[in-house]
Short mmCIF file of C-alpha atoms in Angstrom, two decimals:
data_model
loop_
_atom_site.label_atom_id
_atom_site.label_comp_id
_atom_site.label_asym_id
_atom_site.label_seq_id
_atom_site.Cartn_x
_atom_site.Cartn_y
_atom_site.Cartn_z
CA MET A 18 -1.47 44.19 -22.61
CA ALA A 19 -4.42 44.91 -24.91
CA MET A 20 -4.37 48.22 -26.75
CA GLN A 21 -7.51 50.31 -27.01
CA PHE A 22 -8.80 51.20 -30.44
CA TYR A 23 -8.51 54.86 -31.33
CA ALA A 24 -11.37 56.79 -32.87
CA SER A 25 -11.14 60.46 -33.77
CA PRO A 26 -13.58 62.90 -32.15
CA GLU A 27 -15.05 63.62 -35.59
CA GLN A 28 -15.81 59.95 -36.15
CA ILE A 29 -17.39 59.60 -32.71
CA MET A 30 -19.67 62.60 -33.32
CA ARG A 31 -20.66 61.27 -36.75
CA ASP A 32 -21.52 57.87 -35.31
CA ARG A 33 -23.63 59.41 -32.55
CA SER A 34 -25.42 61.66 -35.01
CA GLU A 35 -26.21 58.77 -37.34
CA TYR A 36 -27.46 56.67 -34.42
CA ALA A 37 -29.78 59.43 -33.18
CA ARG A 38 -31.11 60.31 -36.65
CA LYS A 39 -31.99 56.71 -37.41
CA GLY A 40 -33.88 56.37 -34.14
CA ILE A 41 -35.85 59.57 -34.73
CA ALA A 42 -36.68 58.67 -38.34
CA ARG A 43 -38.33 55.43 -37.20
CA GLY A 44 -40.96 57.39 -35.26
CA ARG A 45 -44.25 58.74 -36.54
CA SER A 46 -44.28 62.39 -37.53
CA VAL A 47 -45.47 65.45 -35.61
CA MET A 48 -46.46 68.80 -37.08
CA VAL A 49 -46.72 72.14 -35.27
CA LEU A 50 -48.06 75.18 -37.11
CA SER A 51 -49.45 78.65 -36.45
CA TYR A 52 -52.99 79.57 -37.41
CA GLU A 53 -55.26 82.55 -36.84
CA GLY A 54 -56.42 81.52 -33.38
CA GLY A 55 -53.19 80.11 -31.94
CA VAL A 56 -50.76 77.23 -32.41
CA LEU A 57 -51.88 73.78 -33.58
CA PHE A 58 -50.17 70.48 -32.64
CA VAL A 59 -50.95 67.38 -34.72
CA ALA A 60 -49.17 64.08 -34.01
CA GLU A 61 -49.69 60.66 -35.52
CA ASN A 62 -50.09 58.64 -32.34
CA LEU A 63 -52.03 55.41 -31.85
CA SER A 64 -51.63 55.47 -28.07
CA THR A 65 -54.24 57.22 -25.92
CA ALA A 66 -52.09 57.20 -22.78
CA LEU A 67 -48.57 58.08 -23.96
CA HIS A 68 -48.76 61.66 -25.21
CA LYS A 69 -46.36 63.21 -27.69
CA VAL A 70 -47.96 66.64 -27.23
CA SER A 71 -48.30 68.29 -23.81
CA GLU A 72 -48.50 71.57 -21.92
CA ILE A 73 -45.47 73.24 -20.40
CA TYR A 74 -46.94 76.47 -19.03
CA ASP A 75 -49.69 79.05 -19.63
CA ARG A 76 -48.96 79.85 -23.30
CA ILE A 77 -46.22 77.29 -23.95
CA GLY A 78 -46.67 73.83 -25.48
CA PHE A 79 -44.38 70.88 -26.11
CA ALA A 80 -44.20 68.28 -28.88
CA ALA A 81 -41.60 65.55 -29.41
CA VAL A 82 -40.71 62.48 -31.44
CA GLY A 83 -38.36 59.63 -30.64
CA ARG A 84 -38.03 57.44 -27.55
CA TYR A 85 -40.88 58.08 -25.15
CA PRO A 86 -39.00 57.68 -21.82
CA GLU A 87 -36.35 60.12 -22.97
CA PHE A 88 -38.55 62.95 -24.19
CA GLU A 89 -40.99 62.45 -21.31
CA ALA A 90 -38.13 63.04 -18.85
CA LEU A 91 -37.24 66.20 -20.75
CA ARG A 92 -40.85 67.38 -20.73
CA SER A 93 -41.10 66.83 -17.00
CA ALA A 94 -37.89 68.83 -16.47
CA GLY A 95 -39.28 71.71 -18.54
CA VAL A 96 -42.48 71.78 -16.49
CA ARG A 97 -40.51 71.88 -13.25
CA LEU A 98 -38.29 74.70 -14.53
CA ALA A 99 -41.26 76.78 -15.72
CA ASP A 100 -43.19 76.19 -12.52
CA LEU A 101 -40.23 77.19 -10.34
CA HIS A 102 -39.41 80.28 -12.38
CA GLY A 103 -43.04 81.41 -12.50
CA TYR A 104 -43.42 80.94 -8.75
CA SER A 105 -40.16 82.74 -7.94
CA TYR A 106 -40.78 85.74 -10.21
CA ALA A 107 -43.98 86.13 -12.25
CA ARG A 108 -45.93 83.92 -14.62
CA GLY A 109 -45.27 86.33 -17.46
CA ASP A 110 -41.51 85.90 -17.02
CA VAL A 111 -41.67 82.28 -18.25
CA THR A 112 -40.95 82.24 -22.00
CA GLY A 113 -40.64 79.61 -24.70
CA ARG A 114 -37.10 80.73 -25.49
CA GLN A 115 -36.07 80.10 -21.90
CA ILE A 116 -37.46 76.55 -22.02
CA ALA A 117 -35.89 75.91 -25.45
CA ASN A 118 -32.46 77.02 -24.21
CA PHE A 119 -32.80 74.76 -21.19
CA TYR A 120 -33.51 71.76 -23.43
CA ALA A 121 -30.65 72.72 -25.75
CA ARG A 122 -28.14 72.79 -22.89
CA ASN A 123 -29.25 69.39 -21.61
CA LEU A 124 -29.31 67.68 -25.00
CA GLY A 125 -25.96 69.22 -25.95
CA ALA A 126 -24.35 67.96 -22.74
CA ILE A 127 -25.81 64.49 -23.19
CA PHE A 128 -24.68 64.32 -26.82
CA THR A 129 -21.07 65.22 -26.05
CA GLN A 130 -20.57 63.56 -22.65
CA GLU A 131 -22.70 60.42 -22.66
CA GLN A 132 -21.95 57.27 -24.63
CA LYS A 133 -25.48 57.11 -26.06
CA PRO A 134 -27.21 60.29 -27.29
CA TYR A 135 -30.91 60.88 -26.78
CA GLU A 136 -33.03 59.79 -29.75
CA VAL A 137 -35.40 62.74 -29.52
CA GLU A 138 -36.39 65.86 -31.39
CA ILE A 139 -38.40 68.55 -29.61
CA CYS A 140 -40.54 71.55 -30.49
CA VAL A 141 -41.30 74.25 -27.93
CA ALA A 142 -44.07 76.60 -29.06
CA GLU A 143 -45.30 79.83 -27.46
CA ALA A 144 -48.52 81.48 -28.61
CA GLY A 145 -48.23 85.22 -29.19
CA ALA A 146 -50.82 87.96 -29.63
CA THR A 147 -50.94 87.25 -33.39
CA ALA A 148 -49.74 84.48 -35.69
CA GLU A 149 -46.70 86.60 -36.58
CA ASP A 150 -45.76 86.76 -32.89
CA ASP A 151 -45.82 82.99 -32.35
CA GLU A 152 -42.48 81.45 -31.43
CA LEU A 153 -41.63 77.93 -32.61
CA TYR A 154 -38.31 76.43 -31.51
CA ARG A 155 -36.99 73.15 -32.85
CA ILE A 156 -34.36 71.44 -30.68
CA THR A 157 -32.48 68.47 -32.12
CA TYR A 158 -30.69 65.56 -30.45
CA ASP A 159 -27.33 67.40 -30.34
CA GLY A 160 -28.68 70.54 -28.68
CA SER A 161 -29.01 72.65 -31.82
CA VAL A 162 -31.85 75.21 -31.72
CA GLN A 163 -33.67 76.54 -34.76
CA ASP A 164 -36.22 79.36 -34.69
CA GLU A 165 -38.83 78.23 -37.22
CA GLN A 166 -41.39 80.47 -38.89
CA GLY A 167 -44.97 79.26 -39.05
CA MET A 168 -44.39 75.49 -39.09
CA VAL A 169 -42.27 72.70 -37.64
CA THR A 170 -42.25 69.06 -38.79
CA MET A 171 -40.36 66.32 -36.95
CA GLY A 172 -39.83 62.58 -37.18
CA GLY A 173 -40.48 60.13 -40.02
CA GLN A 174 -40.26 61.72 -43.46
CA SER A 175 -40.41 65.26 -42.11
CA ASP A 176 -38.78 66.87 -45.16
CA ALA A 177 -41.35 65.41 -47.54
CA ILE A 178 -44.21 66.47 -45.27
CA ALA A 179 -42.87 70.02 -45.00
CA THR A 180 -42.58 70.25 -48.78
CA ALA A 181 -46.19 69.13 -49.24
CA VAL A 182 -47.56 71.65 -46.72
CA LYS A 183 -45.34 74.72 -46.82
CA SER A 184 -46.70 76.23 -50.03
CA ARG A 185 -50.29 76.06 -48.72
CA LEU A 186 -49.64 77.41 -45.23
CA ARG A 187 -51.18 80.78 -44.37
CA PRO A 188 -51.17 82.64 -41.02
CA ASP A 189 -54.86 83.61 -41.43
CA GLN A 190 -56.13 80.03 -41.61
CA THR A 191 -58.92 78.91 -39.32
CA LEU A 192 -58.51 75.98 -36.97
CA ALA A 193 -60.44 73.66 -39.28
CA GLU A 194 -58.37 74.67 -42.31
CA ALA A 195 -55.07 74.31 -40.46
CA LEU A 196 -56.06 70.91 -39.07
CA ARG A 197 -57.08 69.53 -42.45
CA LEU A 198 -53.83 70.82 -43.97
CA ALA A 199 -51.73 69.20 -41.23
CA VAL A 200 -53.54 65.86 -41.53
CA GLU A 201 -53.15 65.89 -45.31
CA GLY A 202 -49.44 66.57 -44.87
CA LEU A 203 -48.96 63.71 -42.40
CA GLY A 204 -50.90 61.38 -44.69
CA SER A 205 -48.97 62.38 -47.81
CA VAL A 206 -46.20 59.90 -46.97
CA GLY A 207 -46.07 56.29 -45.88
CA GLY A 208 -48.76 54.88 -48.16
CA GLU A 209 -48.40 51.80 -50.33
CA GLY A 210 -46.67 52.54 -53.60
CA GLY A 211 -46.13 56.15 -52.59
CA GLN A 212 -49.85 56.84 -52.40
CA PRO A 213 -51.24 59.19 -49.72
CA ARG A 214 -52.97 57.79 -46.65
CA LYS A 215 -56.21 58.83 -44.98
CA LEU A 216 -55.69 59.26 -41.25
CA ALA A 217 -58.65 58.71 -38.93
CA ALA A 218 -59.34 60.58 -35.70
CA HIS A 219 -58.23 57.67 -33.51
CA GLN A 220 -54.79 57.77 -35.16
CA LEU A 221 -54.16 61.38 -34.23
CA GLU A 222 -53.30 63.42 -31.16
CA VAL A 223 -54.43 67.02 -31.62
CA ALA A 224 -54.07 70.02 -29.30
CA VAL A 225 -53.99 73.81 -29.56
CA LEU A 226 -52.66 76.85 -27.77
CA ASP A 227 -55.67 79.18 -28.02
CA ARG A 228 -54.33 82.74 -28.05
CA ASN A 229 -57.79 84.17 -27.30
CA ARG A 230 -58.07 82.49 -23.89
CA PRO A 231 -56.63 84.05 -20.72
CA GLY A 232 -54.37 82.04 -18.44
CA ARG A 233 -53.75 78.45 -19.50
CA THR A 234 -54.30 78.23 -23.25
CA PHE A 235 -53.50 74.55 -23.90
CA ARG A 236 -56.50 72.43 -24.92
CA ARG A 237 -56.88 69.02 -26.57
CA LEU A 238 -59.18 68.53 -29.56
CA THR A 239 -61.05 65.25 -29.24
CA GLY A 240 -64.33 63.52 -29.89
CA LEU A 241 -66.97 64.54 -32.38
CA ALA A 242 -65.45 67.94 -33.09
CA LEU A 243 -62.24 66.34 -34.36
CA THR A 244 -64.12 63.71 -36.36
CA ALA A 245 -66.37 66.33 -37.98
CA ILE A 246 -63.42 68.40 -39.16
CA LEU A 247 -61.55 65.41 -40.57
CA GLU A 248 -64.62 64.19 -42.43
CA ASP A 249 -65.01 67.67 -43.96
CA THR A 250 -68.53 68.07 -42.62
CA SER A 251 -70.09 71.26 -41.32
CA ALA A 252 -68.29 71.99 -38.07
CA GLY A 253 -69.04 75.37 -36.57
CA GLY A 254 -66.90 77.22 -34.10
CA GLN A 255 -69.14 76.14 -31.23
CA ASP A 256 -68.69 72.44 -32.06
CA VAL A 257 -64.93 72.88 -32.20
CA GLU A 258 -64.89 74.61 -28.82
CA GLU A 259 -66.95 71.79 -27.32
CA GLY A 260 -64.28 69.34 -28.40
CA LEU A 261 -61.53 71.22 -26.59
CA GLU A 262 -60.89 69.56 -23.26
CA ASP A 263 -60.85 72.12 -20.46
CA LYS A 264 -59.95 69.77 -17.63
CA PRO A 265 -56.48 70.16 -16.06
CA GLN A 266 -54.48 66.97 -15.88
CA PRO A 267 -53.76 65.56 -12.40
CA PRO A 268 -50.42 66.49 -10.81
CA ALA A 269 -47.72 63.88 -10.40
CA SER A 270 -46.92 64.87 -6.82
CA PRO A 271 -47.72 67.63 -4.31
CA SER A 272 -44.27 69.14 -4.84
CA THR A 273 -44.84 69.74 -8.54
CA PRO A 274 -48.39 71.15 -8.97
CA ALA A 275 -48.01 71.85 -12.68
CA ASP A 276 -46.29 68.58 -13.51
CA ASN A 277 -48.48 65.85 -14.99
CA ALA A 278 -45.51 63.73 -16.07
CA SER A 279 -45.48 59.99 -15.99
CA GLY A 280 -41.76 60.06 -16.65
CA GLY A 281 -39.02 59.67 -14.12
CA PRO A 282 -36.66 62.13 -12.44
CA ALA A 283 -35.42 65.01 -14.53
CA PRO A 284 -32.55 67.44 -14.27
CA SER A 285 -32.57 70.22 -11.74
CA PRO A 286 -32.77 73.71 -13.27
CA ASP A 287 -29.52 74.50 -11.46
CA GLU A 288 -27.74 71.53 -13.05
CA PRO A 289 -28.77 71.52 -16.73
CA GLY A 290 -26.01 69.13 -17.74
CA GLU A 291 -27.23 66.25 -15.58
CA LEU A 292 -30.36 64.44 -16.64
CA ALA A 293 -31.65 61.57 -14.57
CA THR A 294 -32.78 58.32 -16.13
CA PRO A 295 -36.56 57.58 -16.10
CA ASP A 296 -37.64 55.21 -13.34
CA ASP A 297 -38.42 51.52 -13.66
CA GLU A 298 -42.11 52.17 -14.21
CA ASP A 299 -41.41 54.17 -17.36
CA LYS A 300 -39.06 51.50 -18.65
CA LYS A 301 -41.91 48.98 -18.58
CA LYS A 302 -44.15 51.24 -20.70
CA PRO A 303 -44.21 50.82 -24.50
CA GLU A 304 -42.56 53.58 -26.44
CA ALA A 305 -44.62 56.07 -28.43
CA GLU A 306 -42.84 56.27 -31.75
#
């Protein structure tokens, strides 16, 4: 009779942590920071179809790094939870902390109960009345939650990026200043011989939570407005506003009006410990690192 090999719980947790960290570090970085007019999301993403930054609810945004099918299933679950809670009670009762705790419970259960942990790291951001009132939550692969102040960096060489940006971050920065700072931070690593890179507009996914807008505040920054800011040309506030997409994304199904997910089934809000696997269509899609 063959004997099973014994591994201590500590060793199993260390192996899972190392596996998840390596997978996350292979992805391209994402930066989330507060500025005078709201919350800015900047992700290094070559894909125009597989988003790493998305909307959760009126004043709540989502950013993630790691395996695309896994964090897309989590995003879809967060949208369903927020939509159900807002419909059952009031839209103002949906908070970023509630969504962050939901993700933490799911990731914690997956990390301890499943053989393979999720290779994802998530940021849930809620725009407040001022930059000091913004809430940025960072949720790691094991379900740990950190309440960050002013800035969150994830994936790739996130520590080096945070070091390059943190000393220059100010809550009274304009959108153009915050965007240039974030792009410089993302480009400060990964160059040949340790030299900084220059990131073009087509390499970036940029979105904001505009605190000055009523209702849904999530907008994407695209086109000439984004190019003008990156090239350090004269870009007025009107040009920047014209680059913010104001078109809602199509729903995935009639039963989930606020859900624009392309991912598969996600956990029910009543069963946070069970997360369904994305469907076959998602498995055929390339992963957004």
